[in-house]
PDB file of C-alpha atoms in Angstrom:
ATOM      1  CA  UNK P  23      86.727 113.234  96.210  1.00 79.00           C
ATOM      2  CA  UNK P  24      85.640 109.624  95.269  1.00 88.00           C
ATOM      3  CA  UNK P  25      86.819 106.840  97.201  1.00 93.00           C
ATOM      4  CA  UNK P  26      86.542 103.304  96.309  1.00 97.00           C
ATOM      5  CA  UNK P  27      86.958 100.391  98.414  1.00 97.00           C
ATOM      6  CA  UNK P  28      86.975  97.043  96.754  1.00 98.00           C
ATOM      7  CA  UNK P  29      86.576  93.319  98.248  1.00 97.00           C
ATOM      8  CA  UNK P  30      88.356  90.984  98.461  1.00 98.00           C
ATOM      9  CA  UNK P  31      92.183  91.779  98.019  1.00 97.00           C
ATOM     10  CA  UNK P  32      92.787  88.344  96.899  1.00 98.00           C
ATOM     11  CA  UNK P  33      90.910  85.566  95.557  1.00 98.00           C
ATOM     12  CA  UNK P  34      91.503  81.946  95.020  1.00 98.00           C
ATOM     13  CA  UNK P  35      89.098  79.685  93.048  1.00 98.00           C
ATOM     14  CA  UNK P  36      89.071  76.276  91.704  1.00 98.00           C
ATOM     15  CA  UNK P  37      89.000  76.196  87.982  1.00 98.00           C
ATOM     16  CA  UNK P  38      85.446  76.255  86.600  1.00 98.00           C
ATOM     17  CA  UNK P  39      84.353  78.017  89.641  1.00 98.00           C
ATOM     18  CA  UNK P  40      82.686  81.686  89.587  1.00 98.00           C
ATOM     19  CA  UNK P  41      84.218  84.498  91.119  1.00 98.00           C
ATOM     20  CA  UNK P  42      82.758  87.408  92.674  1.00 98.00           C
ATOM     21  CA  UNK P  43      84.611  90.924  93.309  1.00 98.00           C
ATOM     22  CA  UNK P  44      82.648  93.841  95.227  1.00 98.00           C
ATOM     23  CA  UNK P  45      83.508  97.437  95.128  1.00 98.00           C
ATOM     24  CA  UNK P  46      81.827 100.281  96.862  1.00 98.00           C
ATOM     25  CA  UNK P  47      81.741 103.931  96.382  1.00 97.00           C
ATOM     26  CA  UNK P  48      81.221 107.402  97.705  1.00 96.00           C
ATOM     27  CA  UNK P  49      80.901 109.725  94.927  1.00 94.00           C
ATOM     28  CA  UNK P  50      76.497 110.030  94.481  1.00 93.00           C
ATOM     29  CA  UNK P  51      77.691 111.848  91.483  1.00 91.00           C
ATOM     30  CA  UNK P  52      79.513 108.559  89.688  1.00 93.00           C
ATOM     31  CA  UNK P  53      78.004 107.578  86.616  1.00 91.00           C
ATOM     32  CA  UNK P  54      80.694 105.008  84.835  1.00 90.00           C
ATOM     33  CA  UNK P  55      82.162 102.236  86.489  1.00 94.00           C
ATOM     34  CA  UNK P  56      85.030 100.111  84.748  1.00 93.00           C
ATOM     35  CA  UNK P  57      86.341  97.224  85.491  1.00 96.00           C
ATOM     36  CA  UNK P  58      89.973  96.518  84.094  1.00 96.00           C
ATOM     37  CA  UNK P  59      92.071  93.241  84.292  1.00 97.00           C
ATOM     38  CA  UNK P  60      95.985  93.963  85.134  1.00 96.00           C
ATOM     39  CA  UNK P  61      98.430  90.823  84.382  1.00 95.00           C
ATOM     40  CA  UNK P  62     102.085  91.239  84.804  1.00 92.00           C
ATOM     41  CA  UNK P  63     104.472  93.552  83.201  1.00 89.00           C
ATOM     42  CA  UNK P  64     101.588  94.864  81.245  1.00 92.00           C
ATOM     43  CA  UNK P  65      99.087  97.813  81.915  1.00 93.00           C
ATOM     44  CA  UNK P  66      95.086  97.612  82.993  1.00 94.00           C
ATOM     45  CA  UNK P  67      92.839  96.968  80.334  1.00 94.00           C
ATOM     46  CA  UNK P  68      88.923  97.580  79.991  1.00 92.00           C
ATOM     47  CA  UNK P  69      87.278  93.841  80.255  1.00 95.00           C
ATOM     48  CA  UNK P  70      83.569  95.471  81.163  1.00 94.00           C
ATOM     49  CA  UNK P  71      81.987  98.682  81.895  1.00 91.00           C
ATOM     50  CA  UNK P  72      78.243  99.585  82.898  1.00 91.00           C
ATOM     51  CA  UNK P  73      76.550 103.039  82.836  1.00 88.00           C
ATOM     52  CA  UNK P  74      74.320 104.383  85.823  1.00 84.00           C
ATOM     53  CA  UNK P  75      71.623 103.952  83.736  1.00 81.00           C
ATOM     54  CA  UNK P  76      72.011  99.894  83.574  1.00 80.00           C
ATOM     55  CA  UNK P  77      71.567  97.698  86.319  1.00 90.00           C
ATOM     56  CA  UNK P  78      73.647  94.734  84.861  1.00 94.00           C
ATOM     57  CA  UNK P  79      75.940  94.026  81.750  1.00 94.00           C
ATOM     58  CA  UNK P  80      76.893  90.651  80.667  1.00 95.00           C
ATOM     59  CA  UNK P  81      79.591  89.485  78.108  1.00 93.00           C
ATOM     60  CA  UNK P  82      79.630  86.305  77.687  1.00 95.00           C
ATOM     61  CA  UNK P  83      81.394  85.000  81.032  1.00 97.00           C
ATOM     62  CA  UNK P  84      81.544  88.240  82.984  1.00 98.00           C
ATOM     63  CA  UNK P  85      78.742  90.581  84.151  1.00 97.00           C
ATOM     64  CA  UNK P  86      78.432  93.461  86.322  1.00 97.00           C
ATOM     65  CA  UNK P  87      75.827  94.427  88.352  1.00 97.00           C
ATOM     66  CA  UNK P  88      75.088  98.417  89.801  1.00 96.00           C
ATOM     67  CA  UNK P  89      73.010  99.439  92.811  1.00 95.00           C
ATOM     68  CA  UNK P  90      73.052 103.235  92.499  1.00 93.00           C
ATOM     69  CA  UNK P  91      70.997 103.480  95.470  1.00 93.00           C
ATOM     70  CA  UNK P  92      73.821 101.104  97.919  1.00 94.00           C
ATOM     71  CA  UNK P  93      76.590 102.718  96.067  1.00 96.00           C
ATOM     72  CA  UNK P  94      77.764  99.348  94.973  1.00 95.00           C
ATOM     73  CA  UNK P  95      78.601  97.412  91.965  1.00 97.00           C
ATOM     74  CA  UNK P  96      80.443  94.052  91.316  1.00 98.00           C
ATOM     75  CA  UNK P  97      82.001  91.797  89.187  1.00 98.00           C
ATOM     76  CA  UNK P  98      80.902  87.883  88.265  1.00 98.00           C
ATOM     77  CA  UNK P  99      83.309  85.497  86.204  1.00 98.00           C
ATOM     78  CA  UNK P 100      82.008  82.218  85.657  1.00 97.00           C
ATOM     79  CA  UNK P 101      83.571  79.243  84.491  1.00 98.00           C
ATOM     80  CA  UNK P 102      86.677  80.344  85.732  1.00 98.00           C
ATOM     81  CA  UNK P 103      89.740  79.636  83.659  1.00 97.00           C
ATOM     82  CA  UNK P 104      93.931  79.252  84.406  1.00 96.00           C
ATOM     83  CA  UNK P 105      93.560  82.470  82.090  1.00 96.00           C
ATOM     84  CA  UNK P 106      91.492  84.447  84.561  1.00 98.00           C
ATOM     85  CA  UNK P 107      94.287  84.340  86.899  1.00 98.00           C
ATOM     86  CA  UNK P 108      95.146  88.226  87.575  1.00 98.00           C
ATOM     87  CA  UNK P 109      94.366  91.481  89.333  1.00 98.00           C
ATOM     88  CA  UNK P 110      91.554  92.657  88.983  1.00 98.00           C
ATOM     89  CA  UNK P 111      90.726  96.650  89.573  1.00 98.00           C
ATOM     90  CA  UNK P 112      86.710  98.464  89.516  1.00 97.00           C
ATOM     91  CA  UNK P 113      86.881 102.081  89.115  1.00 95.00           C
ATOM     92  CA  UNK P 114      84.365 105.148  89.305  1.00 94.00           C
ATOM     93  CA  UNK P 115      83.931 108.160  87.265  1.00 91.00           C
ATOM     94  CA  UNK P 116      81.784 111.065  86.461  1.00 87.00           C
ATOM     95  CA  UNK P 117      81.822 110.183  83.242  1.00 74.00           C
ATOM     96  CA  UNK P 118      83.422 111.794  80.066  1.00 63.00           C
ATOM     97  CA  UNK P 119      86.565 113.586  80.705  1.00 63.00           C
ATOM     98  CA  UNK P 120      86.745 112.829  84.309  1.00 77.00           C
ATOM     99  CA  UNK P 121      89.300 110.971  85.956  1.00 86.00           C
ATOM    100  CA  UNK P 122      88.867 107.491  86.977  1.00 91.00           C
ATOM    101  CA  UNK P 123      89.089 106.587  90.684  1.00 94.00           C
ATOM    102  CA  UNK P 124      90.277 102.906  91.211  1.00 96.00           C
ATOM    103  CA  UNK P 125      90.035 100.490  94.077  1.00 97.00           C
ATOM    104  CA  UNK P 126      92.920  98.622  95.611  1.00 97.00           C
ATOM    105  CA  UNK P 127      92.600  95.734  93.292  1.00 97.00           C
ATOM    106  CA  UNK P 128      91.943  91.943  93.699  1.00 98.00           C
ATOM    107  CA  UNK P 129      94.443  89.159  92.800  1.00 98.00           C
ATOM    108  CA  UNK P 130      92.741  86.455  91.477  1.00 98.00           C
ATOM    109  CA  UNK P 131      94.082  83.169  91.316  1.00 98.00           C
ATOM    110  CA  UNK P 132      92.651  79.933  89.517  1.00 98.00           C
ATOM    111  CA  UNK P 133      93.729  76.768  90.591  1.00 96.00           C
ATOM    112  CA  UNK P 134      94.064  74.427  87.968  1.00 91.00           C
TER     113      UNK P 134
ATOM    114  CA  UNK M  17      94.664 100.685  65.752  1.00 62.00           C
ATOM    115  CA  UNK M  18      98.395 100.963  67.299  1.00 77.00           C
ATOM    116  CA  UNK M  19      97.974 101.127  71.606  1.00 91.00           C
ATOM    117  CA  UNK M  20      99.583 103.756  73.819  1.00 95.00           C
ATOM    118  CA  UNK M  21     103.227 103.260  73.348  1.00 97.00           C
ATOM    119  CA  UNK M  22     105.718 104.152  75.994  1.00 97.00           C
ATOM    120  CA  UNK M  23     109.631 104.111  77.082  1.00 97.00           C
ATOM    121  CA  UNK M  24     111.437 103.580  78.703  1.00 97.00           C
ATOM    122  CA  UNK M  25     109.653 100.422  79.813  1.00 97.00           C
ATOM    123  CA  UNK M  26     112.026 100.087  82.869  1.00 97.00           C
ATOM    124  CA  UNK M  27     114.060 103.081  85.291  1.00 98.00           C
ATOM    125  CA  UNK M  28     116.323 102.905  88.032  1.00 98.00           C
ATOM    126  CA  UNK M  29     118.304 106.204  89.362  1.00 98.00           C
ATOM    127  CA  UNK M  30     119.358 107.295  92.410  1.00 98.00           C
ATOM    128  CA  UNK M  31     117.224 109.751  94.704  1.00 97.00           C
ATOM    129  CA  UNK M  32     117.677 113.221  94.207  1.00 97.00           C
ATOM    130  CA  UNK M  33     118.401 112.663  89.784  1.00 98.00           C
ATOM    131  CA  UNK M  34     116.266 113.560  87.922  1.00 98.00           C
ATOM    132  CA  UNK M  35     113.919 111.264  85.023  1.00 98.00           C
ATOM    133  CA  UNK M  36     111.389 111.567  82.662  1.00 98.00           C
ATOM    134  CA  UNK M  37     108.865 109.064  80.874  1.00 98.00           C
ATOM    135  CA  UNK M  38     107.357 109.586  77.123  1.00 98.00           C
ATOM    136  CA  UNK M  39     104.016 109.056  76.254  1.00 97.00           C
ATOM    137  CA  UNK M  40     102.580 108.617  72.431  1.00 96.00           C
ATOM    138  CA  UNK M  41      98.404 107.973  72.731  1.00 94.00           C
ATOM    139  CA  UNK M  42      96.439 106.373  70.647  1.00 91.00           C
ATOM    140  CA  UNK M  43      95.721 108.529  67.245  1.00 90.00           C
ATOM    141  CA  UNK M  44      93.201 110.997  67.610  1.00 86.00           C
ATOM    142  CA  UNK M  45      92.804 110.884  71.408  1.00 88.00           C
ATOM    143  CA  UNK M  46      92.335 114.330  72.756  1.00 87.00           C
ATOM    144  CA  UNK M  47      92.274 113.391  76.041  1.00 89.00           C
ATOM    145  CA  UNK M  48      95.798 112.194  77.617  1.00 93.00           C
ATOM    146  CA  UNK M  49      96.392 110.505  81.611  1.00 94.00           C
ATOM    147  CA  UNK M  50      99.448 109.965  83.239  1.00 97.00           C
ATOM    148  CA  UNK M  51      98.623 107.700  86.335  1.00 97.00           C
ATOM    149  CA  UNK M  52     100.922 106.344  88.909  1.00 98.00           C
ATOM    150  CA  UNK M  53     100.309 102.574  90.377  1.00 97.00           C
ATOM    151  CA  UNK M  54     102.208 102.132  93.890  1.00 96.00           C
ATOM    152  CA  UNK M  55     102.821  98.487  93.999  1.00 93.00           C
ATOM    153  CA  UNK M  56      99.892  96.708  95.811  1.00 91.00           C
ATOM    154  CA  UNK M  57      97.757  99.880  94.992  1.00 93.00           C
ATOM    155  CA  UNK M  58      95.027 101.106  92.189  1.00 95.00           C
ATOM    156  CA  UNK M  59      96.318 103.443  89.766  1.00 96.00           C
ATOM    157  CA  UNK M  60      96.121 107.431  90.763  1.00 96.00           C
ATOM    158  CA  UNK M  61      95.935 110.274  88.719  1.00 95.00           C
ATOM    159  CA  UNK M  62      98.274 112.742  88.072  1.00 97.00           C
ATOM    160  CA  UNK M  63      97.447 114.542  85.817  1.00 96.00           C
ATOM    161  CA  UNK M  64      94.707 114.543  82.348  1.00 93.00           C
ATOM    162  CA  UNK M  65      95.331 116.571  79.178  1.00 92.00           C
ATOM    163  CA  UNK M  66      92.619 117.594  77.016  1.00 89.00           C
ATOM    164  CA  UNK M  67      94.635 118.225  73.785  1.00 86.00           C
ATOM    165  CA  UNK M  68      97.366 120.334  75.212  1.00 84.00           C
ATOM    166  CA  UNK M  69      95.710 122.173  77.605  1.00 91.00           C
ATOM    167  CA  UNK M  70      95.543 120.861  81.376  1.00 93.00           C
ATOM    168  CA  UNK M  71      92.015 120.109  82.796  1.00 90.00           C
ATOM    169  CA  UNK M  72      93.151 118.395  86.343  1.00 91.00           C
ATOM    170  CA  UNK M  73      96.714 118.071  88.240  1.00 95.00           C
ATOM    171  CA  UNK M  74      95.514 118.685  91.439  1.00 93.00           C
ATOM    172  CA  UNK M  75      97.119 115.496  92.313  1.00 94.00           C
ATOM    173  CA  UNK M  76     100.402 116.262  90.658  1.00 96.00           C
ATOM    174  CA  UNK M  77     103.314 117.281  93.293  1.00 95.00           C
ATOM    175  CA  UNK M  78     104.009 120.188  91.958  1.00 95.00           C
ATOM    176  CA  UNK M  79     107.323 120.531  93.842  1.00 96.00           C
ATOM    177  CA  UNK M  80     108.632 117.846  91.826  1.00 97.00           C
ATOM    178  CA  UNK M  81     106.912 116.533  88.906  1.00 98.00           C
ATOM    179  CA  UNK M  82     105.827 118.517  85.778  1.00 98.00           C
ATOM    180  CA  UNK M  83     104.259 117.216  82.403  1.00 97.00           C
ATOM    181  CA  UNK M  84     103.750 118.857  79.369  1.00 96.00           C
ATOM    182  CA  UNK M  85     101.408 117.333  75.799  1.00 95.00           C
ATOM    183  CA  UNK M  86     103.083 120.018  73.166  1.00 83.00           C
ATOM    184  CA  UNK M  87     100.865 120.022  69.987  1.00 85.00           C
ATOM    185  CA  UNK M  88      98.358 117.768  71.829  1.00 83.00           C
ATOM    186  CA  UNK M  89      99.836 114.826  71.012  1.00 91.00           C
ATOM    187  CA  UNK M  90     103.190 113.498  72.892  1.00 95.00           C
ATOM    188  CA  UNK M  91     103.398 113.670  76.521  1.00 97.00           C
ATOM    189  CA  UNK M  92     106.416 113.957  78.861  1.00 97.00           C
ATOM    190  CA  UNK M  93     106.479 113.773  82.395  1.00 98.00           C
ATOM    191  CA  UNK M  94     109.682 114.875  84.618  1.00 98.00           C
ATOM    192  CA  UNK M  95     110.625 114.461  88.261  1.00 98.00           C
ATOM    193  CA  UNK M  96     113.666 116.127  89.610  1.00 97.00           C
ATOM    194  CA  UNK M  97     114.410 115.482  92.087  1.00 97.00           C
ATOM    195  CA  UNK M  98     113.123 111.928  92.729  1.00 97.00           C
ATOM    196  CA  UNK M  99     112.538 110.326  96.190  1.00 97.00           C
ATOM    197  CA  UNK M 100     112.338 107.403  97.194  1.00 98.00           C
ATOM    198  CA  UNK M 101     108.399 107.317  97.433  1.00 97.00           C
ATOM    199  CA  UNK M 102     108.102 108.081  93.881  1.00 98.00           C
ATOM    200  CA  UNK M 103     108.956 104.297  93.333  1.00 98.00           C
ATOM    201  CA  UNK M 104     106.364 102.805  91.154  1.00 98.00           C
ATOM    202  CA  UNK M 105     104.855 102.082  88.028  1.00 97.00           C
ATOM    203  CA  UNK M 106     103.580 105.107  85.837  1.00 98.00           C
ATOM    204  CA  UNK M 107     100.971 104.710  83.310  1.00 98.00           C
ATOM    205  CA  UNK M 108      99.856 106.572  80.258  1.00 97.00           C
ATOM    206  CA  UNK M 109      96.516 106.770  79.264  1.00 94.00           C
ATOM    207  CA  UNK M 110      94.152 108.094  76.667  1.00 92.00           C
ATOM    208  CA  UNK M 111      90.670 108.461  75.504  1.00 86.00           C
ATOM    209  CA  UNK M 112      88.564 109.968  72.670  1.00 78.00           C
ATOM    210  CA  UNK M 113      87.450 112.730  75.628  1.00 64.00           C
ATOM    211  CA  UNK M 114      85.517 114.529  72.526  1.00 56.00           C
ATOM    212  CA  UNK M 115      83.122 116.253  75.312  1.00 51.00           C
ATOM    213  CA  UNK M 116      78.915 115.617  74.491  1.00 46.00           C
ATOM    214  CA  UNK M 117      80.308 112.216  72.345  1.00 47.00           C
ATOM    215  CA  UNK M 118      79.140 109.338  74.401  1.00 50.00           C
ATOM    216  CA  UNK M 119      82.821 107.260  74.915  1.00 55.00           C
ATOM    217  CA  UNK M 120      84.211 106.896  78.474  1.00 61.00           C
ATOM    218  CA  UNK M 121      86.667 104.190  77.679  1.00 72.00           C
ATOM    219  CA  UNK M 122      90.266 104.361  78.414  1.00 83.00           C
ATOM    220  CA  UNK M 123      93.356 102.237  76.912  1.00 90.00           C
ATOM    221  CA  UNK M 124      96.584 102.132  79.102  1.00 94.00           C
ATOM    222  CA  UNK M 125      99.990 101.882  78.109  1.00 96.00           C
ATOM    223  CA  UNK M 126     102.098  99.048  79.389  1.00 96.00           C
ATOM    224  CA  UNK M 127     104.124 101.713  81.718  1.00 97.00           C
ATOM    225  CA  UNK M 128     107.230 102.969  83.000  1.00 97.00           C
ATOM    226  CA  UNK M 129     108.645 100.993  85.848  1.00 97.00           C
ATOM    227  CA  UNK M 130     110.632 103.548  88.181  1.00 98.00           C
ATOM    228  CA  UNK M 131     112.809 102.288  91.112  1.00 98.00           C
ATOM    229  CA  UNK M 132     114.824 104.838  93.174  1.00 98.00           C
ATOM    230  CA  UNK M 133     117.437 103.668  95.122  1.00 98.00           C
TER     231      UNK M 133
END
């Protein structure tokens, strides 16, 4: 099955700083990869997602960026706000109707 | 559009009692997730619906948890009897799943937070 590892497990970052997450995978097949944002007490939800067919996605201060060929994708906040502070999970799917495989997650902290 | 709605929000039994979580997706979602999130871990899935029917719980202990989606929309999932292990948060989850329509995106439920003592 897929496995994806994910980099770095936390993350602390002075406010206004970028931050970078990196997440690998092992599925050639994978053709959807989500990133969700987890704060506490509440579940993941979708902040970004990019296609196989796209080699970067950018919404206003996050972007993604896919190398199909390396297996590896990450994520980019810049201008880091108190906000941003949370954890952080990339996932990998087959696409429609296939089950999402998620990393470990990254807890991201910005210092005010 | 209302999210995925689910209860209780919080869970604590003893090992060996049985439990069960309720799931209500998002209106006209055909495809339903239950996932469960180990603390310090990614989500895993369980088991996906696609209306009522099962397409994958080949990660499901089958020795101890069941689910069922009657009428494709309401989900319940059971364990009996609960270990220890089974301590975690477990998330609902649903998508349009309408196969050939282009839409991979998910929305989670806030979750069921299980402890077993």
């Amino acid at each position: 099955g897929e496995n994806v590892e994910q980099h770095p497990s936390t993350l602390s970052v002075q406010e206004g700083d970028s931050a970078v997450i990196k997440c690998t995978y092992s599925d050639s097949a994978s053709n959807y990869f989500p990133w969700y944002k987890q704060e506490l007490g509440k579940g993941p939800q979708l902040i970004i997602d990019i296609r196989s067919n796209v080699g970067e996605k950018k919404d206003q201060r996050i972007a993604v960026t896919l190398n199909k060929t390396a297996k590896h994708f990450s994520l980019h906040i810049t201008e880091t706000q108190p906000e941003d502070s949370a954890v952080y999970f990339c996932a990998a799917s087959r696409g429609n109707d296939y089950k999402l495989s998620f990393g470990a997650g990254t807890t991201v902290t910005v210092r005010a | 559009e209302a999210g995925v709605a689910q209860s209780p929000r919080y869970k604590i039994i003893e090992k060996r009692q049985s439990v069960a979580f309720w799931c209500n997706p998002i209106s006209g979602h055909a495809t339903l997730y239950w996932y469960q999130q180990i603390l310090g871990q990614g989500p895993k899935l369980l088991i996906q619906f696609q209306n009522n029917g099962v397409v994958d719980d080949s990660q499901l202990p089958k020795d101890r948890f069941s689910a069922e989606r009657l009428k494709g929309v309401d989900s319940t999932l059971k364990i009996q009897p609960a270990k220890l292990e089974d301590s975690a948060v477990y998330l609902c989850a649903s998508s349009l799943g309408d196969r050939g329509r282009f839409s991979y995106g998910y929305t989670f439920g806030s979750g069921t937070r299980l402890t077993v003592v």
